[in-house]
Amino acid sequence: MLIVPEAEIAGLMDRKSCFEAVEGVFAAMSRGDAYNFPVIREAIGHADALYGFKSGFDRTSLALGLKSGGYWPGNEAKGLTNHQSTVILFDADTGRVKALVGGNLLTALRTAAASAVSIRHLARPDAKVLGMIGAGHQSSFQMRAALEQRAFEKVIGWNFHPEMLDRLAATAHEAGLPFEAVSLDQLGQEADVIISITSSFAPILLSAQVSPGTHIACMGTDTKGKQEVEAALVARATVFTDEVAQAISIGECQHAVADGTLDPARIVDIGRVINGDHPGRTSPQEVTLFDGTGVGLQDLAVAAAVVDLAVKKGVAISVDF
Ligand code: NAD
């Protein structure tokens, strides 16, 4: 068995490899070559923790395994990240364990890659202004990956906790772009691409605030009850997702489906666009929305890629097991 420790991931994984792994697995899911198993997520009644598994199998790459972990709210006080995860990969031919891979950084990278894939395939080619809603841990990963998809000239941002906006400013400046903190009205009006990445349980961005032609990647809603944008905005948009079943149950689509304004049949797997089976955006005025719920196969794809890189660089630890 190979081990790739969390501390090695930053030196191994780059955004390009991550993008390719995630784009490839979305395409495989849409072809029916890869599928996610039902997600388990439980409050364990200890340390206020939420713990679970996401798992699946990709018949094309033979990535088989699971990501296990969750959220421990008391970790920060112990000097640890609240979100904790580890990926275990298995040999699809024998069932033997193949690799144990640190999953914390990979989660942020694969989540950013998912919205970047949506921007690559759905945003207007002339997009210039990136709008960020959310300034937490994921936000800088999201911004860096998004900025590589179009010739953005400016980043604007809004956050529920304005004191956190420094993170967005620093990330934009690191990419050589100006940053402006704005109201939600201004953000919706000016941004060509909007990423929402918050833990909100109530709509932040309203449909009336969003200009025609915008692409929105809703990345924060990954649990029943969470919500980042008004259901009317989802109903107005052409809607894409990583996996329809998750979009309806735990993603941003859950609210518009529940109030009857979004027919689940209208939600398109982004893999169909990647595979050329759906045209994606069809006009410069169209509002496109990607509901990125986060699937186990994304984790397996990036973990498999990082194991290959670790072997090549000679940093994978091999143990008899
Ligand atoms: P974080 O705790 O570092 O940041 C939380 C963000 O949400 C901050 O911007 C904060 O200001 C904002 N926020 C907190 N309470 C809010 C409220 N009541 N209303 C509006 N905004 C509020 O978290 P993070 O690691 O950056 O993750 C952000 C979200 O992304 C979480 O909901 C997480 O579950 C989700 N996530 C999704 C995926 C996926 O694959 N889709 C992957 C990882 C994380």
GROMACS .gro file of C-alpha atoms and ligand atoms in nm:
model
  365
    1MET     CA    1   0.000   0.000   0.000
    2LEU     CA    2   0.113   0.354  -0.074
    3ILE     CA    3   0.072   0.648   0.162
    4VAL     CA    4   0.072   1.008   0.046
    5PRO     CA    5   0.067   1.224   0.360
    6GLU     CA    6  -0.127   1.550   0.378
    7ALA     CA    7   0.199   1.746   0.405
    8GLU     CA    8   0.315   1.621   0.063
    9ILE     CA    9   0.001   1.720  -0.133
   10ALA     CA   10   0.089   2.089  -0.177
   11GLY     CA   11   0.420   1.998  -0.340
   12LEU     CA   12   0.261   1.744  -0.574
   13MET     CA   13  -0.076   1.862  -0.697
   14ASP     CA   14  -0.109   2.150  -0.939
   15ARG     CA   15  -0.427   2.321  -1.056
   16LYS     CA   16  -0.392   2.190  -1.413
   17SER     CA   17  -0.378   1.823  -1.306
   18CYS     CA   18  -0.667   1.883  -1.071
   19PHE     CA   19  -0.877   2.052  -1.340
   20GLU     CA   20  -0.813   1.767  -1.583
   21ALA     CA   21  -0.898   1.500  -1.323
   22VAL     CA   22  -1.227   1.669  -1.230
   23GLU     CA   23  -1.327   1.748  -1.589
   24GLY     CA   24  -1.250   1.387  -1.684
   25VAL     CA   25  -1.458   1.238  -1.406
   26PHE     CA   26  -1.758   1.464  -1.479
   27ALA     CA   27  -1.739   1.344  -1.840
   28ALA     CA   28  -1.717   0.978  -1.726
   29MET     CA   29  -2.019   1.024  -1.494
   30SER     CA   30  -2.224   1.164  -1.780
   31ARG     CA   31  -2.132   0.872  -2.009
   32GLY     CA   32  -2.243   0.632  -1.734
   33ASP     CA   33  -1.887   0.504  -1.689
   34ALA     CA   34  -1.854   0.635  -1.332
   35TYR     CA   35  -2.104   0.652  -1.052
   36ASN     CA   36  -2.123   0.773  -0.694
   37PHE     CA   37  -2.255   0.553  -0.416
   38PRO     CA   38  -2.506   0.696  -0.166
   39VAL     CA   39  -2.348   0.946   0.071
   40ILE     CA   40  -2.341   0.877   0.445
   41ARG     CA   41  -2.322   1.179   0.677
   42GLU     CA   42  -2.406   1.152   1.046
   43ALA     CA   43  -2.387   1.363   1.361
   44ILE     CA   44  -2.195   1.119   1.579
   45GLY     CA   45  -2.300   1.267   1.913
   46HIS     CA   46  -1.940   1.333   2.016
   47ALA     CA   47  -1.731   1.651   1.987
   48ASP     CA   48  -2.023   1.805   1.792
   49ALA     CA   49  -1.879   1.626   1.489
   50LEU     CA   50  -2.038   1.543   1.156
   51TYR     CA   51  -1.877   1.236   1.005
   52GLY     CA   52  -1.936   1.054   0.679
   53PHE     CA   53  -1.826   0.880   0.360
   54LYS     CA   54  -1.839   0.969  -0.007
   55SER     CA   55  -1.751   0.686  -0.241
   56GLY     CA   56  -1.780   0.564  -0.597
   57PHE     CA   57  -1.621   0.384  -0.889
   58ASP     CA   58  -1.495   0.503  -1.227
   59ARG     CA   59  -1.481   0.211  -1.474
   60THR     CA   60  -1.262   0.406  -1.716
   61SER     CA   61  -0.984   0.506  -1.476
   62LEU     CA   62  -1.058   0.216  -1.235
   63ALA     CA   63  -1.058   0.464  -0.944
   64LEU     CA   64  -1.241   0.287  -0.662
   65GLY     CA   65  -1.258   0.401  -0.303
   66LEU     CA   66  -1.391   0.653  -0.058
   67LYS     CA   67  -1.328   0.981   0.112
   68SER     CA   68  -1.404   0.969   0.479
   69GLY     CA   69  -1.409   1.252   0.727
   70GLY     CA   70  -1.624   1.544   0.821
   71TYR     CA   71  -1.643   1.853   1.036
   72TRP     CA   72  -1.509   1.891   1.391
   73PRO     CA   73  -1.601   2.244   1.508
   74GLY     CA   74  -1.364   2.232   1.807
   75ASN     CA   75  -1.054   2.159   1.601
   76GLU     CA   76  -0.951   2.520   1.540
   77ALA     CA   77  -0.895   2.566   1.915
   78LYS     CA   78  -0.658   2.264   1.897
   79GLY     CA   79  -0.463   2.414   1.606
   80LEU     CA   80  -0.625   2.178   1.354
   81THR     CA   81  -0.847   2.236   1.050
   82ASN     CA   82  -1.217   2.188   1.130
   83HIS     CA   83  -1.276   1.994   0.806
   84GLN     CA   84  -1.083   1.665   0.812
   85SER     CA   85  -1.072   1.403   0.540
   86THR     CA   86  -0.872   1.110   0.414
   87VAL     CA   87  -0.906   0.922   0.085
   88ILE     CA   88  -0.863   0.544   0.061
   89LEU     CA   89  -0.818   0.394  -0.286
   90PHE     CA   90  -0.869   0.024  -0.360
   91ASP     CA   91  -0.746  -0.197  -0.643
   92ALA     CA   92  -1.055  -0.247  -0.861
   93ASP     CA   93  -0.933  -0.590  -0.974
   94THR     CA   94  -0.867  -0.741  -0.631
   95GLY     CA   95  -1.026  -0.518  -0.367
   96ARG     CA   96  -0.691  -0.479  -0.194
   97VAL     CA   97  -0.619  -0.140  -0.045
   98LYS     CA   98  -0.400   0.058  -0.281
   99ALA     CA   99  -0.337   0.397  -0.124
  100LEU     CA  100  -0.409   0.621   0.173
  101VAL     CA  101  -0.406   0.988   0.077
  102GLY     CA  102  -0.444   1.307   0.283
  103GLY     CA  103  -0.771   1.466   0.170
  104ASN     CA  104  -0.781   1.815   0.324
  105LEU     CA  105  -0.599   2.022   0.062
  106LEU     CA  106  -0.731   1.796  -0.214
  107THR     CA  107  -1.088   1.882  -0.111
  108ALA     CA  108  -1.025   2.255  -0.157
  109LEU     CA  109  -0.846   2.196  -0.488
  110ARG     CA  110  -1.108   1.963  -0.633
  111THR     CA  111  -1.391   2.197  -0.527
  112ALA     CA  112  -1.217   2.490  -0.694
  113ALA     CA  113  -1.155   2.277  -1.002
  114ALA     CA  114  -1.528   2.200  -1.028
  115SER     CA  115  -1.632   2.564  -1.047
  116ALA     CA  116  -1.338   2.631  -1.281
  117VAL     CA  117  -1.464   2.354  -1.513
  118SER     CA  118  -1.807   2.520  -1.511
  119ILE     CA  119  -1.654   2.859  -1.592
  120ARG     CA  120  -1.443   2.713  -1.874
  121HIS     CA  121  -1.750   2.553  -2.034
  122LEU     CA  122  -2.030   2.798  -1.951
  123ALA     CA  123  -1.910   3.155  -1.892
  124ARG     CA  124  -1.917   3.410  -2.172
  125PRO     CA  125  -1.581   3.410  -2.352
  126ASP     CA  126  -1.551   3.789  -2.294
  127ALA     CA  127  -1.602   3.769  -1.914
  128LYS     CA  128  -1.391   4.039  -1.743
  129VAL     CA  129  -1.520   4.080  -1.386
  130LEU     CA  130  -1.520   3.799  -1.129
  131GLY     CA  131  -1.756   3.840  -0.834
  132MET     CA  132  -1.687   3.646  -0.515
  133ILE     CA  133  -1.949   3.585  -0.245
  134GLY     CA  134  -1.773   3.427   0.052
  135ALA     CA  135  -1.430   3.482   0.198
  136GLY     CA  136  -1.367   3.167   0.400
  137HIS     CA  137  -1.106   2.893   0.361
  138GLN     CA  138  -1.229   2.776   0.019
  139SER     CA  139  -1.258   3.123  -0.135
  140SER     CA  140  -0.894   3.179  -0.229
  141PHE     CA  141  -0.871   2.834  -0.393
  142GLN     CA  142  -1.189   2.914  -0.585
  143MET     CA  143  -1.060   3.251  -0.701
  144ARG     CA  144  -0.720   3.123  -0.818
  145ALA     CA  145  -0.874   2.843  -1.027
  146ALA     CA  146  -1.143   3.073  -1.173
  147LEU     CA  147  -0.896   3.342  -1.277
  148GLU     CA  148  -0.722   3.092  -1.506
  149GLN     CA  149  -1.038   3.037  -1.713
  150ARG     CA  150  -1.092   3.383  -1.867
  151ALA     CA  151  -0.899   3.708  -1.914
  152PHE     CA  152  -1.042   3.860  -1.596
  153GLU     CA  153  -0.944   4.221  -1.530
  154LYS     CA  154  -1.095   4.276  -1.187
  155VAL     CA  155  -1.230   4.091  -0.882
  156ILE     CA  156  -1.516   4.226  -0.673
  157GLY     CA  157  -1.644   4.067  -0.354
  158TRP     CA  158  -1.900   4.061  -0.078
  159ASN     CA  159  -1.901   3.864   0.246
  160PHE     CA  160  -2.143   3.823   0.535
  161HIS     CA  161  -1.847   3.893   0.766
  162PRO     CA  162  -1.680   4.198   0.599
  163GLU     CA  163  -1.372   4.165   0.819
  164MET     CA  164  -1.280   3.852   0.619
  165LEU     CA  165  -1.265   4.035   0.284
  166ASP     CA  166  -0.889   4.091   0.325
  167ARG     CA  167  -0.843   3.730   0.213
  168LEU     CA  168  -1.010   3.804  -0.122
  169ALA     CA  169  -0.811   4.126  -0.168
  170ALA     CA  170  -0.483   3.945  -0.097
  171THR     CA  171  -0.565   3.662  -0.338
  172ALA     CA  172  -0.664   3.903  -0.618
  173HIS     CA  173  -0.349   4.110  -0.564
  174GLU     CA  174  -0.135   3.795  -0.568
  175ALA     CA  175  -0.281   3.735  -0.919
  176GLY     CA  176  -0.201   4.096  -1.015
  177LEU     CA  177  -0.565   4.208  -1.025
  178PRO     CA  178  -0.747   4.492  -0.849
  179PHE     CA  179  -1.003   4.403  -0.583
  180GLU     CA  180  -1.305   4.602  -0.470
  181ALA     CA  181  -1.543   4.524  -0.183
  182VAL     CA  182  -1.893   4.598  -0.312
  183SER     CA  183  -2.262   4.572  -0.223
  184LEU     CA  184  -2.456   4.272  -0.352
  185ASP     CA  185  -2.641   4.506  -0.593
  186GLN     CA  186  -2.312   4.617  -0.746
  187LEU     CA  187  -2.173   4.265  -0.748
  188GLY     CA  188  -2.474   4.129  -0.936
  189GLN     CA  189  -2.471   4.417  -1.179
  190GLU     CA  190  -2.098   4.419  -1.265
  191ALA     CA  191  -1.983   4.060  -1.239
  192ASP     CA  192  -1.971   3.843  -1.551
  193VAL     CA  193  -1.896   3.537  -1.338
  194ILE     CA  194  -2.004   3.492  -0.976
  195ILE     CA  195  -1.883   3.225  -0.735
  196SER     CA  196  -2.074   3.174  -0.410
  197ILE     CA  197  -1.884   2.976  -0.147
  198THR     CA  198  -2.042   3.030   0.194
  199SER     CA  199  -2.207   2.823   0.464
  200SER     CA  200  -2.529   3.026   0.440
  201PHE     CA  201  -2.872   2.883   0.524
  202ALA     CA  202  -3.065   3.172   0.363
  203PRO     CA  203  -3.052   3.329   0.017
  204ILE     CA  204  -2.783   3.594  -0.022
  205LEU     CA  205  -2.796   3.685  -0.392
  206LEU     CA  206  -3.135   3.773  -0.541
  207SER     CA  207  -3.243   3.719  -0.899
  208ALA     CA  208  -3.317   4.090  -0.955
  209GLN     CA  209  -2.954   4.172  -0.865
  210VAL     CA  210  -2.805   3.953  -1.140
  211SER     CA  211  -2.737   4.089  -1.490
  212PRO     CA  212  -2.823   3.891  -1.805
  213GLY     CA  213  -2.533   3.686  -1.937
  214THR     CA  214  -2.386   3.605  -1.596
  215HIS     CA  215  -2.246   3.264  -1.508
  216ILE     CA  216  -2.292   3.170  -1.143
  217ALA     CA  217  -2.113   2.883  -0.970
  218CYS     CA  218  -2.295   2.799  -0.645
  219MET     CA  219  -2.038   2.600  -0.450
  220GLY     CA  220  -2.127   2.639  -0.081
  221THR     CA  221  -2.455   2.448  -0.065
  222ASP     CA  222  -2.373   2.085   0.002
  223THR     CA  223  -2.626   1.998   0.272
  224LYS     CA  224  -3.003   1.994   0.311
  225GLY     CA  225  -3.122   2.337   0.425
  226LYS     CA  226  -2.823   2.540   0.305
  227GLN     CA  227  -2.894   2.812   0.046
  228GLU     CA  228  -2.687   3.087  -0.118
  229VAL     CA  229  -2.907   3.231  -0.393
  230GLU     CA  230  -3.277   3.303  -0.428
  231ALA     CA  231  -3.471   3.007  -0.570
  232ALA     CA  232  -3.608   3.245  -0.840
  233LEU     CA  233  -3.251   3.289  -0.970
  234VAL     CA  234  -3.210   2.912  -1.006
  235ALA     CA  235  -3.551   2.892  -1.178
  236ARG     CA  236  -3.449   3.172  -1.419
  237ALA     CA  237  -3.113   3.019  -1.512
  238THR     CA  238  -3.007   2.735  -1.739
  239VAL     CA  239  -2.896   2.496  -1.465
  240PHE     CA  240  -2.600   2.259  -1.471
  241THR     CA  241  -2.463   2.038  -1.197
  242ASP     CA  242  -2.208   1.772  -1.111
  243GLU     CA  243  -2.480   1.519  -1.020
  244VAL     CA  244  -2.854   1.577  -1.053
  245ALA     CA  245  -2.948   1.349  -0.759
  246GLN     CA  246  -2.729   1.552  -0.523
  247ALA     CA  247  -2.836   1.889  -0.669
  248ILE     CA  248  -3.198   1.808  -0.592
  249SER     CA  249  -3.139   1.673  -0.242
  250ILE     CA  250  -2.845   1.869  -0.095
  251GLY     CA  251  -2.749   2.130  -0.356
  252GLU     CA  252  -2.868   2.478  -0.443
  253CYS     CA  253  -3.142   2.329  -0.665
  254GLN     CA  254  -3.320   2.174  -0.364
  255HIS     CA  255  -3.517   2.497  -0.296
  256ALA     CA  256  -3.638   2.571  -0.651
  257VAL     CA  257  -3.732   2.205  -0.695
  258ALA     CA  258  -3.920   2.209  -0.361
  259ASP     CA  259  -4.118   2.522  -0.450
  260GLY     CA  260  -4.205   2.379  -0.792
  261THR     CA  261  -4.027   2.644  -1.002
  262LEU     CA  262  -3.752   2.412  -1.128
  263ASP     CA  263  -3.836   2.086  -1.301
  264PRO     CA  264  -3.552   1.843  -1.219
  265ALA     CA  265  -3.563   1.737  -1.586
  266ARG     CA  266  -3.421   2.082  -1.669
  267ILE     CA  267  -3.100   2.022  -1.470
  268VAL     CA  268  -2.812   1.926  -1.699
  269ASP     CA  269  -2.507   1.718  -1.601
  270ILE     CA  270  -2.206   1.935  -1.679
  271GLY     CA  271  -2.047   1.620  -1.818
  272ARG     CA  272  -2.291   1.641  -2.111
  273VAL     CA  273  -2.146   1.979  -2.204
  274ILE     CA  274  -1.790   1.847  -2.165
  275ASN     CA  275  -1.875   1.549  -2.388
  276GLY     CA  276  -2.039   1.770  -2.651
  277ASP     CA  277  -2.385   1.622  -2.588
  278HIS     CA  278  -2.531   1.956  -2.474
  279PRO     CA  279  -2.450   2.299  -2.616
  280GLY     CA  280  -2.408   2.465  -2.274
  281ARG     CA  281  -2.457   2.843  -2.305
  282THR     CA  282  -2.649   2.930  -2.620
  283SER     CA  283  -2.660   3.312  -2.602
  284PRO     CA  284  -2.466   3.602  -2.446
  285GLN     CA  285  -2.781   3.703  -2.251
  286GLU     CA  286  -2.844   3.365  -2.092
  287VAL     CA  287  -2.786   3.323  -1.718
  288THR     CA  288  -2.608   2.993  -1.656
  289LEU     CA  289  -2.583   2.842  -1.307
  290PHE     CA  290  -2.363   2.555  -1.193
  291ASP     CA  291  -2.476   2.379  -0.876
  292GLY     CA  292  -2.153   2.224  -0.748
  293THR     CA  293  -2.251   1.983  -0.472
  294GLY     CA  294  -1.922   1.793  -0.448
  295VAL     CA  295  -1.914   1.423  -0.538
  296GLY     CA  296  -1.696   1.141  -0.410
  297LEU     CA  297  -1.568   1.064  -0.759
  298GLN     CA  298  -1.399   1.406  -0.768
  299ASP     CA  299  -1.204   1.308  -0.457
  300LEU     CA  300  -1.107   0.971  -0.599
  301ALA     CA  301  -0.998   1.127  -0.930
  302VAL     CA  302  -0.767   1.384  -0.770
  303ALA     CA  303  -0.637   1.134  -0.513
  304ALA     CA  304  -0.551   0.885  -0.792
  305ALA     CA  305  -0.373   1.164  -0.982
  306VAL     CA  306  -0.174   1.264  -0.674
  307VAL     CA  307  -0.069   0.903  -0.606
  308ASP     CA  308   0.071   0.883  -0.962
  309LEU     CA  309   0.259   1.211  -0.909
  310ALA     CA  310   0.391   1.093  -0.570
  311VAL     CA  311   0.522   0.769  -0.724
  312LYS     CA  312   0.690   0.963  -1.007
  313LYS     CA  313   0.857   1.200  -0.761
  314GLY     CA  314   0.955   0.918  -0.525
  315VAL     CA  315   0.769   1.058  -0.225
  316ALA     CA  316   0.496   0.791  -0.189
  317ILE     CA  317   0.557   0.584   0.124
  318SER     CA  318   0.523   0.213   0.058
  319VAL     CA  319   0.413  -0.019   0.341
  320ASP     CA  320   0.333  -0.389   0.355
  321PHE     CA  321  -0.033  -0.424   0.447
  322NAD     P1  322  -1.538   2.875   0.616
  322NAD     O1  323  -1.597   2.838   0.748
  322NAD     O2  324  -1.392   2.897   0.606
  322NAD     O3  325  -1.610   3.008   0.560
  322NAD     C1  326  -1.749   3.023   0.569
  322NAD     C2  327  -1.797   3.133   0.476
  322NAD     O4  328  -1.940   3.145   0.491
  322NAD     C3  329  -1.740   3.271   0.510
  322NAD     O5  330  -1.737   3.348   0.395
  322NAD     C4  331  -1.845   3.326   0.607
  322NAD     O6  332  -1.844   3.467   0.617
  322NAD     C5  333  -1.971   3.276   0.539
  322NAD     N1  334  -2.085   3.267   0.631
  322NAD     C6  335  -2.087   3.213   0.756
  322NAD     N2  336  -2.210   3.224   0.808
  322NAD     C7  337  -2.287   3.286   0.714
  322NAD     C8  338  -2.423   3.325   0.709
  322NAD     N3  339  -2.505   3.305   0.812
  322NAD     N4  340  -2.468   3.385   0.597
  322NAD     C9  341  -2.387   3.407   0.491
  322NAD     N5  342  -2.256   3.372   0.491
  322NAD    C10  343  -2.207   3.312   0.601
  322NAD     O7  344  -1.588   2.763   0.516
  322NAD     P2  345  -1.523   2.715   0.378
  322NAD     O8  346  -1.430   2.603   0.404
  322NAD     O9  347  -1.477   2.832   0.301
  322NAD    O10  348  -1.652   2.649   0.308
  322NAD    C11  349  -1.758   2.731   0.260
  322NAD    C12  350  -1.874   2.642   0.224
  322NAD    O11  351  -1.838   2.556   0.116
  322NAD    C13  352  -1.924   2.551   0.335
  322NAD    O12  353  -2.066   2.555   0.335
  322NAD    C14  354  -1.876   2.413   0.294
  322NAD    O13  355  -1.958   2.311   0.344
  322NAD    C15  356  -1.886   2.426   0.143
  322NAD     N6  357  -1.804   2.330   0.068
  322NAD    C16  358  -1.859   2.278  -0.045
  322NAD    C17  359  -1.786   2.189  -0.121
  322NAD    C18  360  -1.844   2.135  -0.248
  322NAD    O14  361  -1.787   2.041  -0.305
  322NAD     N7  362  -1.949   2.190  -0.300
  322NAD    C19  363  -1.656   2.150  -0.081
  322NAD    C20  364  -1.602   2.207   0.033
  322NAD    C21  365  -1.676   2.299   0.109
   0.00000   0.00000   0.00000
